[in-house]
Every structure is written in C-alpha cells, then in structure tokens.
PDB file of C-alpha atoms in Angstrom:
ATOM      1  CA  MET A   1     -50.008  -0.315  60.201  1.00  0.00           C
ATOM      2  CA  LYS A   2     -46.983   2.063  61.466  1.00  0.00           C
ATOM      3  CA  ARG A   3     -44.618  -0.390  62.263  1.00  0.00           C
ATOM      4  CA  SER A   4     -44.881  -1.993  58.460  1.00  0.00           C
ATOM      5  CA  LEU A   5     -44.775   2.098  56.977  1.00  0.00           C
ATOM      6  CA  LEU A   6     -41.838   1.958  59.388  1.00  0.00           C
ATOM      7  CA  LEU A   7     -40.266  -1.514  57.887  1.00  0.00           C
ATOM      8  CA  TYR A   8     -41.481  -0.491  54.037  1.00  0.00           C
ATOM      9  CA  LEU A   9     -39.224   3.046  54.870  1.00  0.00           C
ATOM     10  CA  THR A  10     -35.882   0.984  55.758  1.00  0.00           C
ATOM     11  CA  ILE A  11     -35.791  -1.420  53.304  1.00  0.00           C
ATOM     12  CA  LEU A  12     -36.496   1.016  50.401  1.00  0.00           C
ATOM     13  CA  PHE A  13     -34.347   3.395  52.257  1.00  0.00           C
ATOM     14  CA  ALA A  14     -31.162  -0.258  52.093  1.00  0.00           C
ATOM     15  CA  LEU A  15     -32.004  -0.516  48.476  1.00  0.00           C
ATOM     16  CA  THR A  16     -31.955   2.553  47.230  1.00  0.00           C
ATOM     17  CA  THR A  17     -28.299   3.167  49.386  1.00  0.00           C
ATOM     18  CA  LEU A  18     -27.292  -0.441  47.921  1.00  0.00           C
ATOM     19  CA  PHE A  19     -28.580   0.876  44.672  1.00  0.00           C
ATOM     20  CA  THR A  20     -26.197   4.022  45.129  1.00  0.00           C
ATOM     21  CA  TYR A  21     -23.401   2.174  46.433  1.00  0.00           C
ATOM     22  CA  VAL A  22     -23.817  -0.291  43.204  1.00  0.00           C
ATOM     23  CA  PHE A  23     -23.660   2.627  40.247  1.00  0.00           C
ATOM     24  CA  LEU A  24     -21.197   4.682  41.889  1.00  0.00           C
ATOM     25  CA  SER A  25     -18.662   2.369  42.971  1.00  0.00           C
ATOM     26  CA  SER A  26     -19.200   1.222  38.982  1.00  0.00           C
ATOM     27  CA  GLU A  27     -19.203   4.459  37.788  1.00  0.00           C
ATOM     28  CA  VAL A  28     -15.398   4.943  39.514  1.00  0.00           C
ATOM     29  CA  LYS A  29     -14.192   1.691  38.601  1.00  0.00           C
ATOM     30  CA  PHE A  30     -15.301   3.095  34.509  1.00  0.00           C
ATOM     31  CA  GLU A  31     -13.879   6.680  34.965  1.00  0.00           C
ATOM     32  CA  GLN A  32     -10.317   5.154  36.738  1.00  0.00           C
ATOM     33  CA  GLN A  33     -10.533   2.518  33.239  1.00  0.00           C
ATOM     34  CA  ARG A  34     -11.486   5.224  30.777  1.00  0.00           C
ATOM     35  CA  SER A  35      -8.127   8.047  32.393  1.00  0.00           C
ATOM     36  CA  GLU A  36      -6.098   4.744  32.548  1.00  0.00           C
ATOM     37  CA  LYS A  37      -7.018   4.452  28.345  1.00  0.00           C
ATOM     38  CA  LYS A  38      -6.364   8.138  28.328  1.00  0.00           C
ATOM     39  CA  ILE A  39      -2.811   7.884  30.431  1.00  0.00           C
ATOM     40  CA  SER A  40      -2.219   5.013  27.823  1.00  0.00           C
ATOM     41  CA  LYS A  41      -3.003   6.556  24.026  1.00  0.00           C
ATOM     42  CA  LEU A  42      -0.949   9.946  25.661  1.00  0.00           C
ATOM     43  CA  ARG A  43       2.219   7.819  26.346  1.00  0.00           C
ATOM     44  CA  ASP A  44       2.584   6.351  22.879  1.00  0.00           C
ATOM     45  CA  SER A  45       1.723   9.318  21.387  1.00  0.00           C
ATOM     46  CA  LEU A  46       4.357  11.232  23.166  1.00  0.00           C
ATOM     47  CA  THR A  47       7.160   8.172  22.791  1.00  0.00           C
ATOM     48  CA  LEU A  48       5.953   8.565  18.957  1.00  0.00           C
ATOM     49  CA  VAL A  49       6.642  12.233  18.877  1.00  0.00           C
ATOM     50  CA  SER A  50      10.127  11.435  21.001  1.00  0.00           C
ATOM     51  CA  ASN A  51      10.453   9.336  17.997  1.00  0.00           C
ATOM     52  CA  GLN A  52      10.303  11.930  15.143  1.00  0.00           C
ATOM     53  CA  LEU A  53      11.389  14.002  17.035  1.00  0.00           C
ATOM     54  CA  ALA A  54      15.294  12.133  17.611  1.00  0.00           C
ATOM     55  CA  ASP A  55      15.193  11.624  14.028  1.00  0.00           C
ATOM     56  CA  ALA A  56      13.814  15.047  12.719  1.00  0.00           C
ATOM     57  CA  ASN A  57      17.425  15.923  14.881  1.00  0.00           C
ATOM     58  CA  TYR A  58      19.488  13.066  13.343  1.00  0.00           C
ATOM     59  CA  PHE A  59      21.321  15.452  11.056  1.00  0.00           C
ATOM     60  CA  SER A  60      22.713  18.075  13.164  1.00  0.00           C
ATOM     61  CA  LEU A  61      25.414  19.433  15.215  1.00  0.00           C
ATOM     62  CA  ALA A  62      23.494  19.407  18.540  1.00  0.00           C
ATOM     63  CA  LYS A  63      23.654  15.876  18.281  1.00  0.00           C
ATOM     64  CA  ASN A  64      26.311  14.502  16.159  1.00  0.00           C
ATOM     65  CA  GLU A  65      29.097  13.633  18.508  1.00  0.00           C
ATOM     66  CA  ASN A  66      31.500  12.698  16.194  1.00  0.00           C
ATOM     67  CA  ALA A  67      30.881  16.310  14.139  1.00  0.00           C
ATOM     68  CA  GLN A  68      31.041  17.725  18.022  1.00  0.00           C
ATOM     69  CA  ASN A  69      34.535  16.059  18.385  1.00  0.00           C
ATOM     70  CA  TYR A  70      35.791  18.057  14.940  1.00  0.00           C
ATOM     71  CA  PHE A  71      35.395  20.949  16.979  1.00  0.00           C
ATOM     72  CA  ASP A  72      37.158  20.077  20.321  1.00  0.00           C
ATOM     73  CA  ASN A  73      40.548  18.684  18.665  1.00  0.00           C
ATOM     74  CA  GLN A  74      43.354  18.110  20.708  1.00  0.00           C
ATOM     75  CA  SER A  75      46.295  19.110  18.166  1.00  0.00           C
ATOM     76  CA  THR A  76      44.984  22.402  18.311  1.00  0.00           C
ATOM     77  CA  GLN A  77      45.681  25.220  21.321  1.00  0.00           C
ATOM     78  CA  LYS A  78      42.373  25.929  21.641  1.00  0.00           C
ATOM     79  CA  THR A  79      38.252  24.015  22.143  1.00  0.00           C
ATOM     80  CA  ILE A  80      35.335  25.721  19.967  1.00  0.00           C
ATOM     81  CA  GLN A  81      32.143  25.127  22.154  1.00  0.00           C
ATOM     82  CA  TYR A  82      29.148  23.732  19.618  1.00  0.00           C
ATOM     83  CA  GLU A  83      26.501  25.038  21.952  1.00  0.00           C
ATOM     84  CA  LYS A  84      27.884  28.017  21.230  1.00  0.00           C
ATOM     85  CA  LEU A  85      28.505  28.142  17.727  1.00  0.00           C
ATOM     86  CA  ILE A  86      25.432  27.182  16.491  1.00  0.00           C
ATOM     87  CA  PRO A  87      23.527  30.646  17.361  1.00  0.00           C
ATOM     88  CA  VAL A  88      26.792  32.375  16.521  1.00  0.00           C
ATOM     89  CA  VAL A  89      27.068  31.179  12.812  1.00  0.00           C
ATOM     90  CA  THR A  90      23.350  30.902  12.212  1.00  0.00           C
ATOM     91  CA  GLU A  91      23.321  34.528  13.619  1.00  0.00           C
ATOM     92  CA  LYS A  92      25.993  35.261  11.156  1.00  0.00           C
ATOM     93  CA  LEU A  93      24.636  33.926   8.111  1.00  0.00           C
ATOM     94  CA  LEU A  94      21.345  35.751   8.421  1.00  0.00           C
ATOM     95  CA  ASP A  95      23.146  39.120   9.030  1.00  0.00           C
ATOM     96  CA  TYR A  96      23.649  39.124   5.376  1.00  0.00           C
ATOM     97  CA  ASN A  97      19.974  38.966   4.652  1.00  0.00           C
ATOM     98  CA  SER A  98      20.275  43.198   5.344  1.00  0.00           C
ATOM     99  CA  ASN A  99      22.856  43.281   1.609  1.00  0.00           C
ATOM    100  CA  PRO A 100      20.556  45.649  -0.358  1.00  0.00           C
ATOM    101  CA  LYS A 101      20.960  42.757  -3.508  1.00  0.00           C
ATOM    102  CA  GLY A 102      19.487  40.425  -0.865  1.00  0.00           C
ATOM    103  CA  ASN A 103      21.920  37.404   0.903  1.00  0.00           C
ATOM    104  CA  PRO A 104      24.474  36.069  -1.218  1.00  0.00           C
ATOM    105  CA  TYR A 105      24.045  33.235  -0.081  1.00  0.00           C
ATOM    106  CA  THR A 106      21.192  31.376  -1.437  1.00  0.00           C
ATOM    107  CA  GLY A 107      23.164  30.970  -4.299  1.00  0.00           C
ATOM    108  CA  GLN A 108      20.118  33.066  -6.396  1.00  0.00           C
ATOM    109  CA  ASP A 109      20.231  36.297  -8.089  1.00  0.00           C
ATOM    110  CA  GLN A 110      17.597  38.316  -7.935  1.00  0.00           C
ATOM    111  CA  ILE A 111      14.879  37.893  -9.939  1.00  0.00           C
ATOM    112  CA  GLY A 112      11.520  40.136  -9.397  1.00  0.00           C
ATOM    113  CA  ALA A 113      11.349  43.088  -7.004  1.00  0.00           C
ATOM    114  CA  ASN A 114      12.140  41.271  -3.846  1.00  0.00           C
ATOM    115  CA  LYS A 115      15.964  40.477  -2.456  1.00  0.00           C
ATOM    116  CA  PHE A 116      15.975  36.925  -1.285  1.00  0.00           C
ATOM    117  CA  ILE A 117      16.449  35.719   1.860  1.00  0.00           C
ATOM    118  CA  ILE A 118      17.059  33.290   5.140  1.00  0.00           C
ATOM    119  CA  ASN A 119      14.861  32.405   6.273  1.00  0.00           C
ATOM    120  CA  LYS A 120      15.361  29.713   8.508  1.00  0.00           C
ATOM    121  CA  VAL A 121      19.058  27.442   8.966  1.00  0.00           C
ATOM    122  CA  LYS A 122      19.482  23.761  10.296  1.00  0.00           C
ATOM    123  CA  ILE A 123      23.557  23.570  10.933  1.00  0.00           C
ATOM    124  CA  LEU A 124      23.897  19.661  10.566  1.00  0.00           C
ATOM    125  CA  ASN A 125      27.752  18.480  10.922  1.00  0.00           C
ATOM    126  CA  HIS A 126      30.986  20.417  10.970  1.00  0.00           C
ATOM    127  CA  ARG A 127      30.225  21.513   7.835  1.00  0.00           C
ATOM    128  CA  TRP A 128      26.643  21.906   6.166  1.00  0.00           C
ATOM    129  CA  ILE A 129      23.966  24.552   6.895  1.00  0.00           C
ATOM    130  CA  ILE A 130      21.262  23.922   5.192  1.00  0.00           C
ATOM    131  CA  ALA A 131      18.844  27.147   5.227  1.00  0.00           C
ATOM    132  CA  ASP A 132      15.252  28.020   3.362  1.00  0.00           C
ATOM    133  CA  PHE A 133      15.320  30.941   1.380  1.00  0.00           C
ATOM    134  CA  SER A 134      12.523  33.338  -0.445  1.00  0.00           C
ATOM    135  CA  ASP A 135      11.826  36.165  -1.607  1.00  0.00           C
ATOM    136  CA  GLY A 136       7.948  36.460  -0.301  1.00  0.00           C
ATOM    137  CA  GLU A 137       6.877  34.518  -3.940  1.00  0.00           C
ATOM    138  CA  ILE A 138       9.371  32.331  -4.709  1.00  0.00           C
ATOM    139  CA  TRP A 139      10.906  29.824  -2.242  1.00  0.00           C
ATOM    140  CA  GLY A 140      14.157  27.722  -2.041  1.00  0.00           C
ATOM    141  CA  GLU A 141      17.016  25.707  -0.160  1.00  0.00           C
ATOM    142  CA  VAL A 142      20.158  25.848   0.048  1.00  0.00           C
ATOM    143  CA  LEU A 143      23.554  23.866   1.432  1.00  0.00           C
ATOM    144  CA  LEU A 144      26.111  25.539   2.746  1.00  0.00           C
ATOM    145  CA  LYS A 145      29.566  25.226   4.046  1.00  0.00           C
ATOM    146  CA  TYR A 146      30.634  26.909   6.284  1.00  0.00           C
ATOM    147  CA  PHE A 147      33.905  27.059   8.208  1.00  0.00           C
ATOM    148  CA  VAL A 148      35.213  28.697  11.241  1.00  0.00           C
ATOM    149  CA  ASN A 149      38.785  30.447  10.299  1.00  0.00           C
ATOM    150  CA  GLU A 150      41.434  30.242  13.062  1.00  0.00           C
ATOM    151  CA  ASP A 151      40.711  34.164  13.800  1.00  0.00           C
ATOM    152  CA  GLU A 152      37.310  32.492  14.867  1.00  0.00           C
ATOM    153  CA  THR A 153      35.567  34.319  12.138  1.00  0.00           C
ATOM    154  CA  ILE A 154      33.565  32.389  10.434  1.00  0.00           C
ATOM    155  CA  SER A 155      33.318  32.161   6.212  1.00  0.00           C
ATOM    156  CA  PHE A 156      30.799  30.641   4.163  1.00  0.00           C
ATOM    157  CA  GLU A 157      30.424  29.002   0.795  1.00  0.00           C
ATOM    158  CA  VAL A 158      27.213  27.795  -1.058  1.00  0.00           C
ATOM    159  CA  ASN A 159      27.110  23.940  -2.655  1.00  0.00           C
ATOM    160  CA  GLN A 160      24.023  23.740  -4.175  1.00  0.00           C
ATOM    161  CA  SER A 161      21.396  25.564  -4.358  1.00  0.00           C
ATOM    162  CA  LEU A 162      17.767  24.985  -5.829  1.00  0.00           C
ATOM    163  CA  LEU A 163      14.441  27.166  -6.275  1.00  0.00           C
ATOM    164  CA  TYR A 164      10.814  25.640  -6.176  1.00  0.00           C
ATOM    165  CA  GLN A 165       8.489  25.683  -8.236  1.00  0.00           C
ATOM    166  CA  LYS A 166       5.351  28.334  -8.068  1.00  0.00           C
TER     167      LYS A 166
END
C-alpha cells in the first residue's frame, strides 16, 4: 500500500511538473510574440512620426540646403552660419512685441484693447518667415520677408497678413 501510494505520488508529481513546464513554456512564447508585435507597432509608429516630421520641416531653413548655401556665398568676404541666424532672426522679430502699439510686423493695426503680438515664428528659407500672431481674441498669420544687411542688422518687410474669423 505504501509503495503504490508512493508510486501514485511520484506519477502525480511528474505529471504536475510536466503540465507546469508546458504551460510556462507556452506562456513565455506567448509573451515573446506579444512583445514582438508591440515592438513592431512602435517601430511603425516611429517611422510614421519621423516621416511626418520630415514633411513638416520640408519648408525650413534648417533643412533647406539651397537656402543654407545662399548664406555661404563665395563672392562675399563673410559667411553667415544659418544655425546661429535662426535664433537671432526669431529673437529680433519677437523683440518688436514690446512695442506699445503691438508688433508692427503683424501687418495689422490694433483693433481692440489688446495689441497684436507674434507668438510663433518659422523661418522657411533665406528670405521668408511665417509667423502666428494674436491679441488674445483674434488670431492671424503673416508672411514676412527678411534681409540680412551688410552691417549684419536684420530688417523685415510684411508680404501678406491675414486674420481669422472669430
């Protein structure tokens, strides 16, 4: 009796161990497949976002080699580094926000109690800037021309401005 009980317990232990091993190995395989699917999805999402970012930055001085080469003109004595130019031009344009009548380069006169100020700036190439502006209630966009003068000052010219409906 003792022997058959020991035999049954050994067989039961062996079967339990076998079933546990099979279950855990299939669980590990399932988790690996699940993580591979997640990684594949994340890679696809990352590729999609990278492509969208590249498309969004297509019109940007930082990505436009032809516009960058404009500042590397061999006929002049000086070369302007576009990496340093982008923040300088942006800062110079935003400095006009402190004007009591608003930023003159929005292309709009003050309508209500608040003045128009430029919020966001994107330098498209060696000549054009697009900017977003508002007075807190009314929003608009402006297309500007900018010039780097011989004395390294920067001047702006409003090309076109528009206001959005409320």
